[in-house]
Coordinates of C-alpha atoms in Angstrom, one line a residue:
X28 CA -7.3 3.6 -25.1
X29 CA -9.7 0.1 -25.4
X30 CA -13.0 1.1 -25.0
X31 CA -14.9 -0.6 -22.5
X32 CA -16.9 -2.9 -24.9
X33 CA -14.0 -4.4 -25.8
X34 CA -12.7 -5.5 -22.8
X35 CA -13.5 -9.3 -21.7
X36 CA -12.4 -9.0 -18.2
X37 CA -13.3 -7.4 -14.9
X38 CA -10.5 -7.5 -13.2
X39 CA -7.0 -9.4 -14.1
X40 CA -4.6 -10.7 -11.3
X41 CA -1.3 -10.2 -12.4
X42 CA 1.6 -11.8 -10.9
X43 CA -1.0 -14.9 -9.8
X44 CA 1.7 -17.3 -9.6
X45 CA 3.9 -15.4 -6.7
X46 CA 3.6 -16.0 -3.0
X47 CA 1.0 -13.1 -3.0
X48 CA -0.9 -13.5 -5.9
X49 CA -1.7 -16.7 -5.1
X50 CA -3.1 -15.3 -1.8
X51 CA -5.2 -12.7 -3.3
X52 CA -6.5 -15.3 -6.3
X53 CA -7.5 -17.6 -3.7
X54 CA -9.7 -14.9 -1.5
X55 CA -11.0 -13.5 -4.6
X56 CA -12.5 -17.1 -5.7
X57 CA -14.4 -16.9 -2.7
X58 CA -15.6 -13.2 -2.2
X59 CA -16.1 -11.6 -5.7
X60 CA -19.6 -11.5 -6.6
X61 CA -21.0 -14.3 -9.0
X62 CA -20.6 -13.1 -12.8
X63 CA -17.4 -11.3 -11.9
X64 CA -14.9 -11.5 -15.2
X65 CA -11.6 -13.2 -13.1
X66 CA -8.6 -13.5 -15.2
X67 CA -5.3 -15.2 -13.9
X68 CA -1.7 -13.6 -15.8
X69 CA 2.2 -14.1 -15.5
X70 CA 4.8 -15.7 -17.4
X71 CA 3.8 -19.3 -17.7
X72 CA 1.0 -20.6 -18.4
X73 CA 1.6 -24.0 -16.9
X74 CA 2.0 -22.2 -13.4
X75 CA -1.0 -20.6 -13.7
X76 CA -3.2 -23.5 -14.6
X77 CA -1.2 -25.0 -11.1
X78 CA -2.8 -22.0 -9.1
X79 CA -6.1 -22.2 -10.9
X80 CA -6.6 -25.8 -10.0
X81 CA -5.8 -25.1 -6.5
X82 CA -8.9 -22.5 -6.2
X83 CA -12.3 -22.9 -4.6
X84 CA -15.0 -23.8 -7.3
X85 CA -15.5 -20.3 -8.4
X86 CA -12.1 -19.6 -9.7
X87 CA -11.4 -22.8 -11.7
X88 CA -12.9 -21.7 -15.1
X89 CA -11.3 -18.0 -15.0
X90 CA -8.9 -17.2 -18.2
X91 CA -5.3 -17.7 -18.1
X92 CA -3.5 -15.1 -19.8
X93 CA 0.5 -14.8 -20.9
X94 CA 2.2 -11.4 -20.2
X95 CA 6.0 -10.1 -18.9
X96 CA 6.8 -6.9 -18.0
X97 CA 9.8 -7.3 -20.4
X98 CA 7.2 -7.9 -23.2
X99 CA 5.9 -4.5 -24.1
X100 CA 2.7 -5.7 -26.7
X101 CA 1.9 -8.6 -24.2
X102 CA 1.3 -5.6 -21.4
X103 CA -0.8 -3.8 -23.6
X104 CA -3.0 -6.2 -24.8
X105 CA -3.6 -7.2 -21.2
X106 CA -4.3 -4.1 -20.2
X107 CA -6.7 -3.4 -22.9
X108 CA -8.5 -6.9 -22.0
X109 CA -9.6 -5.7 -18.8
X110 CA -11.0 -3.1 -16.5
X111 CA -8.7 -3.2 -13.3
X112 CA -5.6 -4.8 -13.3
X113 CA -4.6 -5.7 -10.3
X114 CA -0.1 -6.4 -9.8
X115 CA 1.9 -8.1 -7.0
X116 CA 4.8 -8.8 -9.1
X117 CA 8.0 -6.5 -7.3
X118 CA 10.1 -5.3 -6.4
X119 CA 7.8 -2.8 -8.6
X120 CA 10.6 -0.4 -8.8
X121 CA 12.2 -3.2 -11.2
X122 CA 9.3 -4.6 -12.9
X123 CA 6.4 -1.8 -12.3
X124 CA 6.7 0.8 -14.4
X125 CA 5.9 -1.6 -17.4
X126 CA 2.6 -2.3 -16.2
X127 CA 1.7 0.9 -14.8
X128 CA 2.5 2.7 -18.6
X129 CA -0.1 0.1 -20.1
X130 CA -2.8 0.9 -18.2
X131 CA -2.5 4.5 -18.2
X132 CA -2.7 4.3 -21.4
X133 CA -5.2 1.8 -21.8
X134 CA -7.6 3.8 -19.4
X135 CA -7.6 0.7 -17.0
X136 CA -7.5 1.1 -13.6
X137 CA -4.8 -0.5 -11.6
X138 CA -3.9 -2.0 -8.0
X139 CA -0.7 -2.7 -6.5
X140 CA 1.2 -3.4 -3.1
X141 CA 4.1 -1.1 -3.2
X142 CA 5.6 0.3 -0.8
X143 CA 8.7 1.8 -3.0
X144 CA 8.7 5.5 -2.7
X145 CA 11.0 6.0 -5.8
X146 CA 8.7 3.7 -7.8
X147 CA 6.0 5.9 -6.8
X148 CA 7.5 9.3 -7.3
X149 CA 8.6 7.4 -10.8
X150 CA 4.8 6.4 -11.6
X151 CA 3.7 9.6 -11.2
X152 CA 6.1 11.3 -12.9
X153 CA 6.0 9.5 -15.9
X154 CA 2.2 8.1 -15.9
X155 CA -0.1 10.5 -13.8
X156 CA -0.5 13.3 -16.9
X157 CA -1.8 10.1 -19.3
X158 CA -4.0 8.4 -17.0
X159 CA -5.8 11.6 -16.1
X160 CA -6.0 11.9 -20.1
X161 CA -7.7 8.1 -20.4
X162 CA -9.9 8.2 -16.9
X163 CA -7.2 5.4 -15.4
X164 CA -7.3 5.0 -11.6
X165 CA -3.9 4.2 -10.4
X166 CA -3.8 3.5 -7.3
X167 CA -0.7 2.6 -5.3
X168 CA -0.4 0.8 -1.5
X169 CA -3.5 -0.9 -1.5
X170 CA -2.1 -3.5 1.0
X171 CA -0.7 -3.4 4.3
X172 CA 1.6 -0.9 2.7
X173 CA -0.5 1.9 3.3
X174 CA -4.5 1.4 3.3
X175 CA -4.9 1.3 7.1
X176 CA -2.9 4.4 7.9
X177 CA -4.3 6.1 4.5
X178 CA -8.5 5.2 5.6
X179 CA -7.5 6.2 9.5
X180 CA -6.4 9.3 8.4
X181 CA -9.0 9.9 5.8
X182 CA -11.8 9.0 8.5
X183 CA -10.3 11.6 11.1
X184 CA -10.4 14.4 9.0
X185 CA -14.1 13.3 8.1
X186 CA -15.0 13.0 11.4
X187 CA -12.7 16.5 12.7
X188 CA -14.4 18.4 9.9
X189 CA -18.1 17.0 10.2
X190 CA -17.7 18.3 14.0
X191 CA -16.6 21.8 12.5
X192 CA -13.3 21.1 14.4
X193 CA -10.9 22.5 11.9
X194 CA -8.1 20.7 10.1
X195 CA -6.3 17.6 11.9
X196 CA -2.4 19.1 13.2
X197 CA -1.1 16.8 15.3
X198 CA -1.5 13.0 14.1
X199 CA 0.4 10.0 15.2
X200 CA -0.2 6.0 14.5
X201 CA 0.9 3.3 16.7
X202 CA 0.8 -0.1 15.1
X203 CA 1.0 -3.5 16.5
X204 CA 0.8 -6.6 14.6
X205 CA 1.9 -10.1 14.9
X206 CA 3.4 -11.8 11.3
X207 CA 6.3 -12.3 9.3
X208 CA 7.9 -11.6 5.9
X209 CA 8.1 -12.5 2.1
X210 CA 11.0 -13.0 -0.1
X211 CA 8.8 -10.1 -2.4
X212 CA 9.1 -7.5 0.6
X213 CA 13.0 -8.4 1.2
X214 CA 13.8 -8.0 -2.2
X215 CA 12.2 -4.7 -2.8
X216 CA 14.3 -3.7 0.4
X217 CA 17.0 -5.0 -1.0
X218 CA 16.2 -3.1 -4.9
X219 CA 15.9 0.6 -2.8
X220 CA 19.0 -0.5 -1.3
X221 CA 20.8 -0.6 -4.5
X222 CA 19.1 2.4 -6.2
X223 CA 20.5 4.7 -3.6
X224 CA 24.1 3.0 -3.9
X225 CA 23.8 3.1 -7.9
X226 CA 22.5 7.2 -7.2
X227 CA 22.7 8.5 -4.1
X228 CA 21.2 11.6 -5.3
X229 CA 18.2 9.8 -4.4
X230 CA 18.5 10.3 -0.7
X231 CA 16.7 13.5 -1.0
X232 CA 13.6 12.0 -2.5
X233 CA 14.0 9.4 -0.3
X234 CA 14.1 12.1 2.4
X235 CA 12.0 15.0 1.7
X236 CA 8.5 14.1 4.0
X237 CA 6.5 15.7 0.6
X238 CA 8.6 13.3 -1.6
X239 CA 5.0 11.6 -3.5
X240 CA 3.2 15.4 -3.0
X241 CA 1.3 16.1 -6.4
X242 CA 2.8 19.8 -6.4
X243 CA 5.8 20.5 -4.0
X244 CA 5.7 23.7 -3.9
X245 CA 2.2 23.8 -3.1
X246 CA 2.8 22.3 0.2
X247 CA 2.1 24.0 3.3
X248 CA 5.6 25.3 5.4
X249 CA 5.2 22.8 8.0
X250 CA 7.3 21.5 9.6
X251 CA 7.1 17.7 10.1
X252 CA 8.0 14.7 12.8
X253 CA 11.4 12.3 11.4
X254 CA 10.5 9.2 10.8
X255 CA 11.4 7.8 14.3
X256 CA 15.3 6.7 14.4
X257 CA 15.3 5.8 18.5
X258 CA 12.7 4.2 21.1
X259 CA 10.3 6.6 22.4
X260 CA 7.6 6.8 24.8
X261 CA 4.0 8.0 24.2
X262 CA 2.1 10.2 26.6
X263 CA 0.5 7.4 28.7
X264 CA 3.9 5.3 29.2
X265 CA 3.9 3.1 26.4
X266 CA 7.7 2.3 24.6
X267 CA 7.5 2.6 20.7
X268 CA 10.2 1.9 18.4
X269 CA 10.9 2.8 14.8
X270 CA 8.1 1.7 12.1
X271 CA 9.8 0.1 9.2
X272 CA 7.0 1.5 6.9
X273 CA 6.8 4.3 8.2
X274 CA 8.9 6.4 5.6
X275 CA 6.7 4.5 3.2
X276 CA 2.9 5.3 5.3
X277 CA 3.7 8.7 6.1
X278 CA 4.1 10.1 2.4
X279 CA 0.8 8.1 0.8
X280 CA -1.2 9.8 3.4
X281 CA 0.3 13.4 2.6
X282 CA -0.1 12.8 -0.9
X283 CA -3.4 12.0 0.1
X284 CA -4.0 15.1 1.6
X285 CA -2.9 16.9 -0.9
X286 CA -5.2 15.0 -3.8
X287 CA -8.2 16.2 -1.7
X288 CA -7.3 19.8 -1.4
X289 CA -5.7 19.7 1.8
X290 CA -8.6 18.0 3.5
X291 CA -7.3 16.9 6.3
X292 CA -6.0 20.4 7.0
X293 CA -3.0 22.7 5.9
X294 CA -1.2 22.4 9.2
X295 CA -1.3 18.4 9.3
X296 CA 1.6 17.1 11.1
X297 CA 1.4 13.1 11.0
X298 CA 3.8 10.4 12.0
X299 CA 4.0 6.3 12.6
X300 CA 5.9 4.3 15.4
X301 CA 5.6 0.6 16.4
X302 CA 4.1 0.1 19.9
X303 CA 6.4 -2.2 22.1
X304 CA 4.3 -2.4 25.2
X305 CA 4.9 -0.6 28.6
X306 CA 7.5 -1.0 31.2
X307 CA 10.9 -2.7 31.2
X308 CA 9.8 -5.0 28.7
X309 CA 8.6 -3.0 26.3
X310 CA 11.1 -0.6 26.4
X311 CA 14.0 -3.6 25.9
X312 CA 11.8 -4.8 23.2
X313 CA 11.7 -1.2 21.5
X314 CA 15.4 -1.2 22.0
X315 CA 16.3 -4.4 20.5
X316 CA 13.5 -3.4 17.7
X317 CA 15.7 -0.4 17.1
X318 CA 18.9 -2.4 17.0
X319 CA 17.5 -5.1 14.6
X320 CA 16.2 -2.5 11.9
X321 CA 19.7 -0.6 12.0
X322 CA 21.1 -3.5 11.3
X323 CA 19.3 -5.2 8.3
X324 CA 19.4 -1.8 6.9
X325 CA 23.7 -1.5 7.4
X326 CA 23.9 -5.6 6.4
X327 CA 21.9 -4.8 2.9
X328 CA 24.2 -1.1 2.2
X329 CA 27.1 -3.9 1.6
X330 CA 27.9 -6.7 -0.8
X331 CA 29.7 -8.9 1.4
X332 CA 27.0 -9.0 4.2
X333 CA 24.5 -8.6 2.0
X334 CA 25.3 -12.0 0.7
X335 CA 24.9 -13.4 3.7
X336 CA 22.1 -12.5 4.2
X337 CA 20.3 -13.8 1.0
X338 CA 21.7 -17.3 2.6
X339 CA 19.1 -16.9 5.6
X340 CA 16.1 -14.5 4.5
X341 CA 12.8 -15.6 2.5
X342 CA 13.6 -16.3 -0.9
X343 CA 11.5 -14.7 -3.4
X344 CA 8.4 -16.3 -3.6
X345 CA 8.0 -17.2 -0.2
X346 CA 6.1 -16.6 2.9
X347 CA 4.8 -17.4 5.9
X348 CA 2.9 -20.7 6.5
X349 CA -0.7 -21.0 6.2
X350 CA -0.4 -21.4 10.1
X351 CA 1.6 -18.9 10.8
X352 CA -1.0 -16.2 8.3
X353 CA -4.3 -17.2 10.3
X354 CA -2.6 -16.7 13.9
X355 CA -1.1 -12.9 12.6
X356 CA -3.0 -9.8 13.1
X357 CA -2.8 -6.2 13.1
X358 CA -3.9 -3.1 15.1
X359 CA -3.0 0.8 14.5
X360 CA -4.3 3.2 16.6
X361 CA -4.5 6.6 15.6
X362 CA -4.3 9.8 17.5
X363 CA -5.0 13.2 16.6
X364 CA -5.3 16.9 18.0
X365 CA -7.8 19.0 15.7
X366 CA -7.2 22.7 14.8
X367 CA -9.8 23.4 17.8
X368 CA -8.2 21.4 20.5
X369 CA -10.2 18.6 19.9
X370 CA -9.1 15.1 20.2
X371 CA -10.0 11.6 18.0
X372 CA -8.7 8.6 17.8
X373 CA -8.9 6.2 14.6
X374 CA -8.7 2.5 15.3
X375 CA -7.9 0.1 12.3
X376 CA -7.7 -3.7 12.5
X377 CA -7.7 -7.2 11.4
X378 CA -7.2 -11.0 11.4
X379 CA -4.3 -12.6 9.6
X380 CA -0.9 -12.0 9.1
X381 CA -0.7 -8.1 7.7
X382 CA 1.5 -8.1 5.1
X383 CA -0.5 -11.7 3.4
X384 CA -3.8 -12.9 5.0
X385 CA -4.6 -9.0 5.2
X386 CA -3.1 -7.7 2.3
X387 CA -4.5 -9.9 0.2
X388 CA -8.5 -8.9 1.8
X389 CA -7.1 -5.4 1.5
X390 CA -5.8 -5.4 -2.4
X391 CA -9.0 -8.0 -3.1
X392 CA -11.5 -5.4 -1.7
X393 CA -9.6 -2.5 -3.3
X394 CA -9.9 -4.1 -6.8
X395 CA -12.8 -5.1 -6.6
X396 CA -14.1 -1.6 -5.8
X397 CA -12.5 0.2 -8.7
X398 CA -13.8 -2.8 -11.1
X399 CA -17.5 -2.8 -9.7
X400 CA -18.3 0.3 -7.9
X401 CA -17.0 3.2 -10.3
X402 CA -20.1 5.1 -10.3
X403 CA -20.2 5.6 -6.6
X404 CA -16.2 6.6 -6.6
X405 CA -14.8 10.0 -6.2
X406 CA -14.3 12.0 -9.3
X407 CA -10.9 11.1 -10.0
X408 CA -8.4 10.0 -12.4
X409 CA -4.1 9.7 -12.6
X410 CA -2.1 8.8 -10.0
X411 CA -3.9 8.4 -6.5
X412 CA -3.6 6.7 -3.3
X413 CA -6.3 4.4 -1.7
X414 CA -8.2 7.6 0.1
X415 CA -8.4 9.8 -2.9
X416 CA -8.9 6.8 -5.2
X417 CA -12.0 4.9 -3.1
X418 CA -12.5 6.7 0.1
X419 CA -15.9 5.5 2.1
X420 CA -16.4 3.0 -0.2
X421 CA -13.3 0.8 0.5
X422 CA -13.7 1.8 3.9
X423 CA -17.4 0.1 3.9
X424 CA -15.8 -2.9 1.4
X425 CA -13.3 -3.5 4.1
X426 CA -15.7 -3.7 7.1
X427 CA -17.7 -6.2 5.4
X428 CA -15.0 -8.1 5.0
X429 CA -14.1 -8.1 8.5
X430 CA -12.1 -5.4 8.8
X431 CA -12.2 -2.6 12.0
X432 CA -12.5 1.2 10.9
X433 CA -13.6 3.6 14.3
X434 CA -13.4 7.0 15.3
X435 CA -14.0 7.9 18.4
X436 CA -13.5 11.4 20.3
X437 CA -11.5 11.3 23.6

């Protein structure tokens, strides 16, 4: 493990060359505080003197440093150059595990944007034992992919148990959000497609609701919602339709609950859906929502259509427009029932697209509080998720920067 003396950076972006990391580079050069120890990595160095140049002022004199995740010595020395390492190169179940192993056992805490469940379960398997050993923070989904539905949980159950209103039991999110996708996020569809072809054994990680808990058989005997398969309709009329990270959300903010000692209650029941809208429209839109996720999942289970569709998705590396990122947006609202009857609901919410103008605020903010603000984090080391990990202090990172994060009680 390097000790903290020896490191000569604050925080590295790794992966600063990709669609993403690019992103996050960029907002970092012009929200990290003055003095902050910025490092750019990837493969070549020639790219990364591209994106540097490309940065507002503050970011043009930050270190450029060579590393691949098939290069074992070049991950540790650049995880024992820094304090927080923070990775957007995916799909992480291909290229991750690398990366997370050096910094466990470097003691350096680390930031990604996964939303890979048997990358996850992998991490922790493999790396959670070390990094409590070395102090690391790992910290998984600290994008799109899962910090909203993570925080709006982990404010409920604040909130519920402030108000002595017992655990939270029956929790649902309804997100809405206008933006579009990267070659990254198809291709680590497209690598947990293949995994469960290559072992379909899988399935049952992929399945089990407690699949990232800390200690299965720990876990309360609750019964909880599927993951949505068909339209539905909430209480007050409005159509929802399946959540494609949902499987993904839904799991983080167990493990979550779990990490913290069942804070948010023994008998938590939570779920995730996509709000469509009300009426005819929104229940053709949930329908055709339904319809368009079955598919891309059915196209990608085979080689032949699979091909095909490489010919007409995002190529890795690619993303939306700068256009298109500033007019996207996102908006979950979160309702639960406390173990007292009481009700709350949880809003979270931002500019820019969600999975890029957001994510990159979201992952920037997170970094940045696990490379400057350790002494006011929670006790915690190993493998954790961005509630265990930051709590409040991401929460009040992320309002700052713009960010909505309310509870109310109805």
């Amino acid at each position: 493990m390097a000790a903290d003396g020896a490191r000569t950076h604050d925080l590295v972006v790794y992966g600063a060359t990709g669609f993403v990391g690019r992103l996050l580079a960029d907002y970092l050069a012009g929200h990290a505080p003055e003095g902050t120890r910025i490092a750019l990595a990837g493969r070549s160095r020639a790219r990364l003197e591209e994106v540097r140049a490309a940065l507002p002022p503050a970011g043009r004199n930050w270190a450029l440093l060579e590393a691949d995740s098939t290069d074992p010595e070049s991950l540790r020395a650049l995880a024992e150059s820094t304090r927080v390492l923070a990775t957007t190169v995916g799909p992480y179940a291909r290229y991750g595990l690398p990366v997370v192993e050096a910094c466990a056992r470097a003691g350096t805490h680390y930031a990604d944007l996964t939303g890979e469940v048997l990358f996850v379960r992998d991490a922790i398997d493999r790396c959670d034992a070390v990094a409590r050993e070395t102090g690391a923070r790992i910290v998984h989904a600290c994008g799109y992919d899962s910090i909203p539905s993570d925080l709006s949980t982990f404010l409920l159950g604040r909130r519920a148990a402030a108000d002595g209103a017992g655990g939270l039991r029956d929790v649902q999110l309804v997100a809405t959000a206008r933006g579009g996708f990267s070659g990254g996020t198809i291709d680590s569809m497209r690598a947990q497609v293949e995994a469960l072809q290559e072992n379909p054994a899988l399935r049952r990680v992929i399945g089990d609701p407690f699949a990232l808990s800390p200690d299965r058989a720990e876990e309360p005997d609750t019964r909880q919602p599927r993951d949505a398969g068909l339209p539905t309709r909430t209480a007050d009329g409005r159509w929802t339709a399946p959540f494609v990270m949902a499987p993904f959300n839904t799991r983080i903010v167990r493990r979550s609950n779990a990490l913290q000692d069942w804070a948010y209650g023994r008998e938590l029941r939570y779920s995730e859906v996509m709000g469509t809208g009300g009426g005819p429209v929104g229940a053709v839109t949930a329908a055709g929502v339904t319809a368009g996720l079955l598919g891309a999942v059915s196209a990608m289970s085979f080689a032949p259509t699979r091909g095909l569709l490489d010919r007409v998705l995002p190529a890795p590396g690619t993303g939306p427009s700068e256009a298109a990122r500033e007019k996207g947006w996102f908006r979950m609202v979160v309702d639960a029932t406390a173990e007292d009857g009481r009700r709350y609901r949880a809003t979270a919410g931002g500019k820019g697209d969600p999975g890029y103008a957001a994510t990159a605020v979201m992952l920037g903010e997170a970094a940045l509080a696990l490379a400057l603000d350790g002494d006011r984090l929670p006790d915690r080391a190993g493998s954790l998720t961005p509630a265990s990990a930051m709590g409040e202090v991401l929460v009040e990172r992320l309002r700052a920067a713009g960010h909505t994060y309310e509870v109310t009680e109805r």
